Structures are given as C-alpha cells and as structure tokens.
Coordinates of C-alpha atoms in Angstrom, one line a residue:
M23 CA 119.6 153.3 128.4
R24 CA 122.5 151.2 127.1
R25 CA 126.1 152.3 127.9
T26 CA 126.7 153.0 124.2
E27 CA 123.7 155.3 124.0
R28 CA 124.9 157.3 127.0
L29 CA 128.3 157.7 125.4
G30 CA 126.6 158.8 122.2
L31 CA 124.6 161.5 124.1
V32 CA 127.7 162.9 125.7
A33 CA 129.4 162.9 122.2
A34 CA 126.4 164.8 120.7
I35 CA 126.6 167.5 123.4
M36 CA 130.3 167.9 123.0
A37 CA 130.0 168.1 119.2
L38 CA 127.2 170.7 119.5
L39 CA 129.4 172.9 121.8
A40 CA 132.3 172.5 119.4
W41 CA 130.1 173.5 116.5
S42 CA 128.7 176.6 118.2
G43 CA 132.3 177.7 119.0
T44 CA 133.7 177.3 115.5
G45 CA 130.8 178.7 113.5
C46 CA 131.7 182.3 114.4
T47 CA 134.6 182.4 111.9
V48 CA 132.4 183.0 108.9
I49 CA 129.2 184.4 110.4
P50 CA 128.5 188.0 111.4
P51 CA 127.3 188.7 115.0
T52 CA 123.7 188.6 113.9
G53 CA 123.7 185.0 112.7
P54 CA 123.2 182.2 112.2
V55 CA 121.2 181.5 115.4
T56 CA 119.9 178.2 116.8
L57 CA 116.4 177.7 118.1
N58 CA 114.9 175.0 120.3
D59 CA 112.3 173.6 117.9
I60 CA 111.5 170.4 119.9
S61 CA 111.4 170.6 123.7
A62 CA 113.2 168.0 125.9
G63 CA 109.9 167.7 127.8
D64 CA 107.9 166.5 124.8
P65 CA 107.3 162.7 125.4
L66 CA 107.1 162.1 121.6
G67 CA 110.0 164.4 120.7
K68 CA 113.8 164.7 120.8
P69 CA 115.5 167.9 121.7
F70 CA 117.7 169.4 118.9
Q71 CA 118.9 172.8 117.7
R72 CA 117.8 174.1 114.4
L73 CA 120.4 176.0 112.3
I74 CA 119.2 179.2 110.6
P75 CA 121.7 179.9 107.7
I76 CA 122.5 183.2 106.1
G77 CA 123.3 184.0 102.5
P78 CA 126.6 185.2 101.1
R79 CA 127.8 188.7 102.0
P80 CA 129.6 191.3 99.8
E81 CA 132.5 191.6 102.3
W82 CA 133.2 187.9 102.4
G83 CA 136.3 186.4 100.8
I84 CA 136.6 183.0 99.2
E85 CA 137.0 181.0 102.4
D86 CA 134.1 182.7 104.2
T87 CA 131.9 182.0 101.2
I88 CA 132.8 178.3 101.1
R89 CA 132.2 177.9 104.8
G90 CA 128.9 179.8 104.5
L91 CA 127.8 177.5 101.7
Q92 CA 128.6 174.4 103.8
A93 CA 126.6 175.8 106.7
A94 CA 123.7 176.4 104.3
M95 CA 123.9 172.8 103.2
A96 CA 123.6 171.7 106.8
A97 CA 120.3 173.5 106.9
Y98 CA 119.1 172.6 103.4
P99 CA 116.3 170.2 104.4
D100 CA 114.8 172.9 106.5
D101 CA 115.4 175.9 104.2
S102 CA 116.5 175.1 100.6
S103 CA 116.6 178.6 99.4
V104 CA 119.8 179.9 101.1
V105 CA 122.1 177.3 99.4
L106 CA 120.9 178.6 96.0
E107 CA 121.9 182.1 96.9
Y108 CA 125.6 180.9 96.9
L109 CA 125.3 179.5 93.4
T110 CA 125.6 181.0 90.0
P111 CA 122.8 180.3 87.5
T112 CA 125.2 177.7 85.9
A113 CA 125.7 175.9 89.2
R114 CA 122.0 176.0 90.0
A115 CA 121.2 174.3 86.7
T116 CA 123.7 171.5 87.3
W117 CA 123.9 170.9 91.0
S118 CA 121.6 168.5 92.9
P119 CA 121.3 167.9 96.6
A120 CA 120.0 164.4 96.0
G121 CA 122.1 161.3 96.7
P122 CA 124.2 160.2 99.6
V123 CA 125.2 162.8 102.2
T124 CA 128.9 163.2 102.7
V125 CA 130.0 163.6 106.3
I126 CA 133.5 165.0 107.1
D127 CA 135.3 166.0 110.3
D128 CA 134.6 169.5 111.7
A129 CA 138.2 170.6 111.2
F130 CA 138.1 170.8 107.4
T131 CA 140.3 173.4 105.6
V132 CA 139.9 175.5 102.4
A133 CA 143.0 175.4 100.3
L134 CA 143.0 178.8 98.5
P135 CA 144.6 179.4 95.1
A136 CA 147.9 181.2 94.8
P137 CA 147.6 185.0 94.8
G138 CA 147.2 186.5 91.3
D139 CA 147.2 189.9 89.8
G140 CA 143.5 190.4 90.6
S141 CA 142.3 189.8 87.0
E142 CA 141.3 186.2 87.6
I143 CA 137.6 185.6 86.8
V144 CA 137.5 182.0 88.0
Q145 CA 139.0 180.8 91.3
T146 CA 139.3 177.1 92.1
V147 CA 139.7 176.1 95.7
T148 CA 139.9 172.7 97.4
L149 CA 138.1 171.6 100.5
K150 CA 140.2 169.1 102.5
G151 CA 139.4 167.1 105.5
S152 CA 139.0 163.6 107.0
S153 CA 136.1 161.4 105.9
V154 CA 133.7 160.4 108.7
A155 CA 130.8 158.7 107.0
T156 CA 128.2 158.6 104.3
I157 CA 124.5 158.8 105.0
K158 CA 122.8 156.9 102.2
E159 CA 119.5 157.5 100.6
D160 CA 118.0 154.6 102.6
D161 CA 119.1 156.5 105.8
S162 CA 121.9 154.0 106.6
Y163 CA 125.0 155.4 108.2
V164 CA 128.2 154.0 106.8
P165 CA 131.5 155.0 108.5
A166 CA 134.4 156.1 106.3
A167 CA 138.1 156.8 106.9
G168 CA 140.9 158.5 105.2
Q169 CA 141.6 161.9 103.6
W170 CA 138.9 163.7 101.7
E171 CA 139.1 166.5 99.3
R172 CA 136.8 168.1 96.6
P173 CA 137.3 171.1 94.2
Y174 CA 135.0 174.1 94.2
E175 CA 135.0 176.8 91.5
L176 CA 134.1 180.4 92.4
V177 CA 133.6 183.6 90.4
K178 CA 133.4 187.2 91.5
A179 CA 129.9 188.5 92.1
K180 CA 128.6 192.0 91.0
D181 CA 128.2 193.0 94.6
G182 CA 131.9 192.3 95.3
G183 CA 131.5 189.0 97.0
Y184 CA 131.8 185.5 95.5
R185 CA 129.5 182.9 94.1
V186 CA 130.1 179.2 93.5
N187 CA 130.1 178.2 89.8
A188 CA 130.8 174.5 90.1
L189 CA 130.7 172.1 93.0
P190 CA 130.3 168.3 93.7
Q191 CA 126.8 166.8 93.7
G192 CA 125.1 166.2 97.0
L193 CA 125.1 167.7 100.5
L194 CA 128.3 168.1 102.5
L195 CA 127.9 168.0 106.3
T196 CA 130.3 168.0 109.2
S197 CA 130.2 165.6 112.2
S198 CA 128.7 168.4 114.3
D199 CA 125.9 169.0 111.8
V200 CA 125.0 165.3 112.0
E201 CA 125.1 165.3 115.8
R202 CA 122.9 168.3 115.9
A203 CA 120.2 167.4 113.3
Y204 CA 120.2 163.5 113.1
R205 CA 119.3 160.8 115.6
S206 CA 120.4 157.2 115.6
T207 CA 117.1 155.2 115.3
N208 CA 116.2 151.5 115.6
L209 CA 113.4 150.3 113.3
Y210 CA 111.9 146.9 113.8
Y211 CA 110.8 144.6 111.0
L212 CA 109.8 140.9 111.0
N213 CA 112.0 137.9 110.4
R214 CA 111.0 137.0 106.8
S215 CA 111.2 133.3 107.2
T216 CA 109.2 132.8 110.3
E217 CA 107.6 136.2 111.1
D218 CA 107.7 135.3 114.8
R219 CA 110.7 137.5 115.7
L220 CA 111.6 141.1 115.2
V221 CA 114.8 142.2 113.5
V222 CA 116.4 145.6 114.2
D223 CA 117.5 148.0 111.4
R224 CA 119.5 151.0 112.5
V225 CA 119.2 154.3 110.6
R226 CA 120.1 158.0 111.0
L227 CA 116.9 160.1 110.8
R228 CA 116.9 163.9 110.4
M229 CA 114.9 165.9 112.8
K230 CA 112.0 167.8 111.2
P231 CA 111.0 171.2 112.7
G232 CA 107.3 171.2 113.5
E233 CA 107.0 167.4 113.5
R234 CA 107.3 165.2 116.5
F235 CA 110.1 162.7 116.3
A236 CA 107.6 159.8 117.0
Q237 CA 105.8 160.6 113.7
T238 CA 109.2 160.9 111.8
V239 CA 110.2 157.5 113.1
L240 CA 106.8 155.8 112.3
E241 CA 106.7 157.2 108.8
R242 CA 110.2 155.8 108.2
L243 CA 109.1 152.4 109.6
L244 CA 106.4 152.2 106.8
K245 CA 109.2 152.4 104.2
P246 CA 111.4 149.4 103.2
P247 CA 114.4 148.5 105.3
T248 CA 118.0 149.5 104.5
E249 CA 120.0 147.7 101.9
A250 CA 121.6 145.5 104.7
L251 CA 118.2 143.8 105.3
K252 CA 116.7 143.9 101.8
D253 CA 114.7 140.8 101.1
A254 CA 115.6 139.4 104.5
V255 CA 112.8 141.0 106.5
S256 CA 109.1 141.7 106.0
T257 CA 106.5 144.1 107.5
S258 CA 103.1 143.8 108.9
F259 CA 101.9 147.0 107.3
P260 CA 100.0 146.6 104.1
I261 CA 101.0 148.7 101.1
G262 CA 99.1 152.0 101.4
T263 CA 99.3 152.4 105.2
T264 CA 99.9 155.9 106.3
I265 CA 100.4 157.8 109.6
E266 CA 97.5 160.3 109.9
S267 CA 98.5 161.7 113.3
V268 CA 100.4 161.0 116.6
T269 CA 99.1 162.6 119.8
S270 CA 99.7 162.0 123.5
G271 CA 98.4 162.5 126.9
E272 CA 100.0 161.9 130.3
E273 CA 99.7 158.1 130.1
R274 CA 98.6 157.3 126.5
V275 CA 99.9 157.8 123.0
V276 CA 97.3 157.7 120.2
I277 CA 98.5 156.7 116.7
N278 CA 95.9 157.1 114.0
L279 CA 96.7 155.0 110.9
S280 CA 95.0 155.0 107.5
G281 CA 95.0 152.2 105.0
P282 CA 94.0 148.6 104.3
L283 CA 94.6 147.1 107.8
D284 CA 92.1 144.3 108.6
P285 CA 90.8 144.6 112.2
L286 CA 89.8 140.9 112.1
D287 CA 93.3 139.6 111.3
L288 CA 94.6 139.1 114.9
S289 CA 98.1 137.8 113.9
A290 CA 98.7 140.9 111.8
E291 CA 97.3 143.1 114.6
D292 CA 99.9 141.6 117.0
A293 CA 102.7 142.1 114.6
V294 CA 101.7 145.8 113.9
R295 CA 101.5 146.5 117.6
A296 CA 104.9 144.9 118.1
Q297 CA 106.7 146.8 115.3
I298 CA 105.3 150.1 116.6
R299 CA 105.9 149.4 120.3
Y300 CA 109.5 148.3 120.0
T301 CA 110.4 151.0 117.4
L302 CA 109.0 153.8 119.7
N303 CA 110.2 152.3 123.0
N304 CA 113.7 151.4 122.0
N305 CA 114.2 155.0 120.8
D306 CA 113.0 156.4 124.1
V307 CA 109.8 157.8 122.6
A308 CA 106.5 157.1 124.3
K309 CA 108.3 154.7 126.7
G310 CA 106.1 153.5 129.6
R311 CA 102.9 154.8 128.0
T312 CA 99.9 152.8 126.7
I313 CA 99.9 152.9 122.9
E314 CA 96.5 153.0 121.3
L315 CA 96.3 152.3 117.6
Q316 CA 93.5 153.6 115.5
V317 CA 92.5 153.1 111.9
D318 CA 90.7 156.0 110.4
G319 CA 89.8 157.2 113.9
E320 CA 88.4 153.8 115.0
Q321 CA 90.2 151.8 117.7
Y322 CA 92.3 149.0 116.2
S323 CA 94.5 147.8 119.0
V324 CA 95.8 148.8 122.5
D325 CA 99.3 148.0 123.7
R326 CA 100.0 148.4 127.4
P327 CA 103.4 148.6 129.2
G328 CA 104.7 145.2 130.2
S329 CA 103.0 143.4 127.3
D330 CA 104.3 140.1 126.1
E331 CA 108.0 140.3 125.1
H332 CA 108.2 137.2 122.9
W333 CA 109.0 139.3 119.8
L334 CA 112.6 139.6 121.0
D335 CA 112.9 136.2 122.6
D336 CA 116.5 135.0 122.5
S337 CA 115.5 131.3 123.2
G338 CA 117.1 130.8 126.6
D339 CA 119.6 132.6 128.8
S340 CA 121.3 129.7 130.7
A341 CA 125.1 129.8 130.7
Y342 CA 127.4 126.8 130.2
Y343 CA 131.1 126.1 129.9
V344 CA 133.3 123.3 128.6
S345 CA 135.7 121.4 130.8
Q346 CA 137.8 118.5 129.4
G347 CA 135.5 118.1 126.5
A348 CA 132.3 117.9 128.6
I349 CA 129.7 120.6 128.9
R350 CA 128.8 121.9 132.4
Y351 CA 126.2 124.2 133.7
L352 CA 127.3 127.7 134.8
G353 CA 124.7 129.0 137.3
K354 CA 124.3 129.8 141.0
D355 CA 122.7 126.5 141.9
T356 CA 124.0 124.2 139.2
S357 CA 127.5 125.5 138.5
G358 CA 129.9 122.6 137.7
A359 CA 127.2 120.0 137.1
Y360 CA 127.4 118.1 133.9
V361 CA 124.7 118.2 131.3
P362 CA 122.9 114.9 130.7
G363 CA 123.9 112.5 127.9
A364 CA 127.2 112.0 126.1
A365 CA 127.7 115.8 125.8
G366 CA 128.3 115.8 129.6
E367 CA 130.9 113.1 129.5
P368 CA 134.6 114.2 129.4
R369 CA 136.3 113.2 126.2
G370 CA 139.0 114.3 123.8
G371 CA 138.7 115.2 120.1
Y372 CA 135.7 117.6 120.4
S373 CA 136.1 121.3 120.2
K374 CA 134.4 124.6 119.1
F375 CA 131.1 123.7 120.8
A376 CA 127.8 125.5 120.0
L377 CA 124.4 125.2 121.6
S378 CA 120.9 125.4 120.0
K379 CA 118.1 127.2 121.6
E380 CA 117.1 125.7 125.0
S381 CA 113.8 124.3 123.8
T382 CA 115.6 121.9 121.5
A383 CA 118.6 121.4 123.7
L384 CA 121.2 120.3 121.1
V385 CA 124.9 120.8 121.0
A386 CA 127.3 120.6 118.0
A387 CA 131.1 120.4 117.9
V388 CA 133.9 120.0 115.5
T389 CA 135.9 116.7 115.3
S390 CA 138.7 115.6 113.1
T391 CA 136.3 114.3 110.5
G392 CA 133.4 116.7 110.6
I393 CA 130.7 118.2 112.8
S394 CA 128.9 116.0 115.3
M395 CA 125.7 116.7 117.2
A396 CA 124.2 115.4 120.5
P397 CA 121.0 116.1 122.4
L398 CA 121.3 117.2 126.0
T399 CA 119.2 114.4 127.3
Q400 CA 119.8 111.2 129.2
G401 CA 121.0 108.6 126.7
G402 CA 121.8 111.3 124.1
R403 CA 124.7 110.2 121.9
W404 CA 127.1 112.0 119.5
Q405 CA 126.3 111.6 115.8
E406 CA 128.3 113.0 112.9
V407 CA 125.9 115.1 110.7
I408 CA 128.3 117.0 108.4
H409 CA 131.5 115.4 107.1
G410 CA 134.6 117.4 106.3
E411 CA 138.1 118.0 107.5
K412 CA 138.2 121.8 107.2
L413 CA 134.9 123.0 108.6
T414 CA 134.3 126.3 110.5
A415 CA 132.9 126.1 114.0
P416 CA 129.2 125.2 113.9
T417 CA 126.5 127.9 114.4
W418 CA 122.8 127.4 115.1
H419 CA 119.9 129.0 113.4
R420 CA 116.8 129.6 115.5
D421 CA 114.8 127.3 113.2
G422 CA 116.8 124.3 114.6
S423 CA 119.4 123.9 111.8
V424 CA 123.2 123.9 112.3
W425 CA 125.5 125.7 109.8
T426 CA 129.1 125.6 108.8
Y427 CA 131.4 126.6 106.0
D428 CA 133.4 123.9 104.2
R429 CA 136.7 125.6 103.5
D430 CA 137.9 122.7 101.2
A431 CA 134.8 122.7 99.0
D432 CA 134.2 126.5 99.3
V433 CA 130.6 125.9 100.2
L434 CA 128.1 127.0 102.9
L435 CA 126.3 124.0 104.5
R436 CA 123.1 123.7 106.5
Y437 CA 121.9 120.6 108.3
D438 CA 118.3 120.4 109.6
P439 CA 117.8 117.5 112.1
A440 CA 114.0 117.6 111.4
A441 CA 114.4 117.2 107.6
G442 CA 115.6 113.6 107.7
R443 CA 118.4 114.1 105.1
G444 CA 122.0 115.1 104.8
P445 CA 123.4 118.6 104.8
Q446 CA 122.2 121.0 102.1
R447 CA 124.2 123.6 100.3
V448 CA 123.2 127.3 100.7
S449 CA 124.0 129.8 98.0
A450 CA 126.6 132.4 99.2
P451 CA 128.0 133.9 96.0
K452 CA 129.8 136.8 97.7
L453 CA 131.9 134.3 99.6
D454 CA 133.3 132.5 96.6
G455 CA 137.1 132.6 96.6
L456 CA 137.3 134.1 100.1
D457 CA 139.2 132.6 103.0
V458 CA 136.1 132.1 105.3
T459 CA 137.4 131.4 108.8
R460 CA 134.2 131.9 111.0
L461 CA 130.5 132.0 110.6
R462 CA 128.1 133.3 113.3
I463 CA 124.3 133.5 112.8
A464 CA 122.6 136.2 115.0
R465 CA 119.8 135.1 117.3
D466 CA 117.3 137.0 115.1
G467 CA 117.8 134.3 112.5
V468 CA 118.6 136.9 109.8
R469 CA 122.0 138.5 110.2
V470 CA 125.3 136.5 109.7
A471 CA 128.8 137.6 110.8
V472 CA 131.5 136.2 108.6
T473 CA 135.3 136.5 109.2
T474 CA 137.5 136.2 106.2
G475 CA 141.3 135.8 106.4
K476 CA 142.9 136.9 109.6
N477 CA 141.5 140.4 110.1
T478 CA 138.2 141.1 108.3
V479 CA 134.6 140.9 109.5
Q480 CA 131.7 141.2 107.1
V481 CA 128.0 141.1 108.0
G482 CA 125.3 139.7 105.7
A483 CA 121.7 138.5 105.8
L484 CA 119.8 135.4 105.0
T485 CA 117.3 136.1 102.2
G486 CA 114.8 133.8 100.4
E487 CA 113.4 130.6 101.6
G488 CA 113.8 126.8 101.0
P489 CA 115.8 126.0 97.9
G490 CA 116.1 129.8 97.3
L491 CA 117.8 130.5 100.6
V492 CA 120.8 132.8 100.0
L493 CA 123.5 134.4 102.3
G494 CA 123.8 137.8 100.7
N495 CA 123.8 141.6 101.4
L496 CA 127.4 141.3 102.7
Q497 CA 128.9 144.5 103.9
L498 CA 132.3 145.2 105.5
L499 CA 132.0 145.8 109.2
T500 CA 135.6 146.1 110.3
T501 CA 139.2 145.3 109.5
T502 CA 141.7 145.1 112.3
E503 CA 144.8 147.1 112.5
V504 CA 148.0 145.8 111.0
G505 CA 149.6 143.2 113.3
F506 CA 146.2 142.1 114.8
E507 CA 144.5 138.8 114.1
I508 CA 140.9 138.1 114.9
T509 CA 140.6 135.2 117.4
D510 CA 136.9 135.2 118.1
V511 CA 133.6 136.9 117.4
A512 CA 130.3 136.7 119.2
W513 CA 126.8 138.3 118.9
A514 CA 126.0 140.2 122.0
D515 CA 122.5 141.1 120.9
D516 CA 120.8 141.7 117.6
E517 CA 122.8 144.7 116.7
H518 CA 126.1 144.4 118.5
L519 CA 129.0 142.1 117.6
L520 CA 132.0 141.4 119.9
V521 CA 135.3 141.2 118.0
L522 CA 138.4 139.8 119.9
A523 CA 141.7 140.4 118.2
Q524 CA 145.3 139.5 119.2
S525 CA 148.7 140.9 118.4
K526 CA 152.1 140.1 119.7
D527 CA 151.8 143.0 122.1
G528 CA 148.3 142.3 123.5
Q529 CA 144.6 142.1 122.8
I530 CA 141.6 144.3 122.0
L531 CA 137.9 143.5 122.5
N532 CA 135.5 145.8 120.6
E533 CA 131.8 145.9 120.7
I534 CA 130.6 147.1 117.3
N535 CA 127.1 148.2 116.3
V536 CA 126.5 146.4 113.0
G537 CA 124.0 149.1 111.9
D538 CA 126.3 152.1 112.0
G539 CA 129.8 150.8 113.0
E540 CA 129.8 152.6 116.3
T541 CA 132.6 150.9 118.3
V542 CA 133.3 150.8 122.0
G543 CA 136.4 149.1 123.4
V544 CA 136.1 146.8 126.4
P545 CA 139.1 147.0 128.8
L546 CA 141.1 143.7 129.2
K547 CA 143.4 142.6 131.9
D548 CA 143.7 138.8 131.3
R549 CA 144.5 137.2 128.0
L550 CA 141.2 135.9 126.6
E551 CA 140.9 132.7 124.5
S552 CA 137.2 133.1 123.6
V553 CA 134.2 135.2 124.3
T554 CA 130.4 134.7 124.3
A555 CA 127.5 137.1 125.1
L556 CA 123.8 137.4 125.5
D557 CA 122.4 140.9 125.8
D558 CA 124.2 142.6 128.7
R559 CA 126.0 139.4 129.8
V560 CA 129.5 138.8 128.4
L561 CA 131.5 135.7 129.4
A562 CA 135.1 134.9 128.4
A563 CA 137.7 132.2 128.9
A564 CA 141.0 133.6 130.1
T565 CA 144.4 131.9 130.3
T566 CA 146.2 131.8 133.7
E567 CA 149.1 129.9 135.2
K568 CA 146.6 127.4 136.7
G569 CA 144.9 126.8 133.4
T570 CA 141.8 128.5 132.0
K571 CA 139.2 130.4 134.0
I572 CA 135.8 131.9 133.2
L573 CA 135.3 135.6 133.6
E574 CA 132.1 137.7 133.4
L575 CA 132.1 141.4 132.4
N576 CA 130.6 143.6 135.1
Q577 CA 127.8 146.0 134.6
D578 CA 130.2 148.9 134.6
R579 CA 131.6 147.4 131.4
Q580 CA 135.1 148.1 132.7
T581 CA 136.0 145.3 135.0
W582 CA 135.7 141.5 135.1
T583 CA 134.7 139.0 137.8
P584 CA 135.9 135.4 137.9
Q585 CA 133.1 132.8 137.8
I586 CA 135.1 129.6 137.5
D587 CA 138.7 129.9 138.8
S588 CA 140.4 127.0 137.1
N589 CA 139.9 123.9 134.9
A590 CA 137.4 125.6 132.7
G591 CA 137.2 126.1 129.0
T592 CA 134.9 127.8 126.5
P593 CA 131.8 129.5 128.0
L594 CA 128.6 129.1 126.0
F595 CA 125.1 130.7 125.7
P596 CA 122.3 129.1 123.6
L597 CA 122.6 130.2 119.9
G598 CA 125.8 131.9 120.8

C-alpha cells in the first residue's frame, strides 16, 4: 500500500467518526442507523457503512428539516424515496438528482430567515459552507475551494413540520458522506497510440449494497474513461461486453464475461487480462489470487500471480546525474563513471538534460541555439535537432521522439530521430497565448504536465495519431500560493506529479495525484534546485556551501540521504 493510500484510509476513518458524532443534531434516538453491508473479510469487497435515512418529522424546525434532507441525499442512490418525502409536489416536479455531485465541508451552516410574525407561508434559508469537490457524471473527482452557498425555499406542512418547495439541482454531500460511501479507484486502459502500455484513470466509485466492489469496479471499467483521457486511451473490451458474475474461492477469482470476445485473438486476450488484473490488484481487490476469466461460462484466460509485468514497464530504472556538463552513472557499482560518447565529456553550454528510455539510450539538452541530442554510445556525438532560442527543456516520449515548446513561435514541436526529417508541429490549441514554461510527458506516453507562467500546472493528454496528433484535455492541476514560483516538476509515476515551488521564505515540494488532486507535502531541509523521480525513488539536487549534492528521499518519505556529497548537478531517470 502506497503512503498516500494509508493516509487516505486514516482520513476516511476519522471522517466517519466525525460524521457519526455530528449526525445526532437532527436525528431522533431511533435513527438513522448504519449497517455493515460489506465485510472487511470479503476478498472482493470493501468495508463501508450504509446510511439509513429517515423522513421529516412534525416536530422539526427549519434547520432540522434541511439537515435531514441533506442526510437523505447522501443515501439517495440506495434509497431514493426518502428525499422525496422532504419535497412538495412542486419541488418533486422540478428537482432532479442527476448531474455532478456537490461536495462541501462537514461544518456547513443553515442561515435562517429573520423572525417574523408567524404568518409567513414561504421561508427562504441559505446553506453556507466551504467547497470541497465535485464528483462529475464520469466519476471523476475534481477538488474545489472557496465559500459555497445555496438558497432553499421551505413551506409549512399540514402536519406542523416543513417541506422544501425549491432547491438547487443535483445531490449535495459532505466530505464525510463521500468518505463513507465512495472509494478512490484506479481503472486501467490502453495507450491509444501503441496499445502496449496501460494508462491509469482515477475515479471515485460509490459502494453498492448487495454488490461486491470487484463487480462495481469491473462494470465501470467497461465504460469510457473520464474526460481527462477521452480519445487518448482505448480498451480491449469489444462493445457489448458485460460482467455476468464475479465469484471467489480461497485462491481463485472467477469472472464470467458475456459478449463478442474472440478466444482465438491472443493479443486481445492478453490485454483483457492485463486491464482486469491491474484494475483489481491495484485497488486491493483479489490481490494475490489467480484470476480466471470466462466467456459465457467457458474458460477464456487464466492470470496467475506474478505474471508478466510489461504492461506497466517504465523503460529502465537506472539513475544518472550531471557534473560539469557531463552525464555520469549513479549506482552502487558505477557511481561517478561517465557515460560513453560525447554526452560523457565535460563541457559548457549544455543544460536541462533529459534521457530517453534505456533501450534507445539517447540524451537531449538545451543549448544557446536549440536542442541537441546524442546517443550514449562510444563515438556518439551531439547534433542539433531543433533550432530555437527560447525552447523549454526537452522531454521524451516512449515512442522515441523528443518534444519541446517554442516560446517565441508559440508552437509545440516533436522530433522523431527515426523519421529522417526535421521537427514537426503538434496541435495544442489550448496553449495558444499562454506563457508555457515547462513540458513533461509521463512515462505512459499519454499524459502531459504543462506549467504556465510562474505558478500554474495543467495536465493534458495526447490524442489522435500521426498528423492528427493533439495535446488536449487540459485541466488545471494546481496553482501555487501567492509569493511562490514553480521551479521544477517531475512525474513520479503514472498518476503522481512532484511540484517544487520556491518563495523568498523557503520551498515546498508536493506530490499531487493528477486524478483527484490529492496532495501530500514532502518535508525539506536543504534548498533543492531540481527533482526527478521514478515510482518510489525520488532524487534531488540540493545547494550547499560546497556546491551541489544529490539527495535521495528515504522510504519513510520524511527524510533524505546524500548520494553524492559534492560536485554534482541535476539527477536524471530515463524518460524523467
């Protein structure tokens, strides 16, 4: 379990405790109650508490009625009838639960109208709180911030209580509601351009009473990805594929599919198996068990623990660093040795180095006139491949091409060494007119992190192929606080981006999940110049009185250990 997942579990428990303590303000002693619908011991399930709501009571005032309505909204997908009890016929005819789910902080307030003479037929109140997020209809979780408020109109009921006569569209949930009933879930699709690599798509899925979480996850996997990956990924499941059943024994999970899967198409079988395996295993469902896939009850494929892991291959894990313009190895047996060729020769005028995947062994760097490239081989020489005086640092795609953004011409450029021609323009309409300062392609070959100006990070995706290639789907990931300037970004893995920011008072290093914005701060002691990462390994260049040293973040994610004490520069990982 990743560190961030452990933190998320603790937060969920604390939120549940907070919810159970605050719900008593509007609920009589008999309700609502919570029931364990899914046992923690179910290998295909996830434990959660189901909320049983109650309808409005004659003795309730305006605030109790509003809070009861909100609690009923939290349980709406399990029991849709109770919410309607709070609404007048007029509200029932106009209100719809469809659309994005609004999530606010638990500590919302109900601003009551000024006391009247008791003759008022209609009372208008305002719910006020802090925005937390929106859960969109594609199940993506989008963090939000700032103050939130919405008006609700109530009328006196014949029984002496109140009913809601007008309210905003959609469901309103609190943070605790989401922690109780939703689970962060990683879905795995195929890289659209090569279909040889999986791409993770993070969603929030609601638990369904009576249904194992494994089945909930797999049914969502059969649907299209979120908007962030639209047209950037594909799936191995033919249209019409359905999940008939999911069962398990002590060592085996059996998934019975139905649909037009071809048992003779071995490449599709491998991809189907990979999408299911990684989706289940990386959500701690069915982990360590053999997964048997069936089609209409007949065996289709068997996936055993420890199967080939090439679907998440990151194309090399060797570490390097730059010293006096030359690239050196960073390893137990080779630390300090120069790489072969011109890239291993000390020289000035080269900066912002980037390495391709190890199988192609190429390095790119910025010079005063453009971007040059050199193979890490004996006799390898530097060659300028992209000309320009204001180019962002190069970044490599897993297909072997090197990318940069020409800030003078306001254009995205891609150079493919195998194509035998100069750099090609790539459409990026959402970047037009923006001050693009950095570009980093993730190792999955799909997602792209873009920094604009001094303090904004957006994440997009590469869609289309060939001449139709586009950098699109751009969404805001983070904006630093006032006074901070982003100094470096690096992909840690397919779903986490490291963002290093500097102010006059110090630095911050955040690890941000690009799927849902979850942010974890990394403690710093030394002043960092740059950062690079690969899965759980994080390297950084730090400034000292003796020059620059290389640090590595320890497994506790709290402390750093020196790897090179002096005369070192930027650390590098392949495709970093």
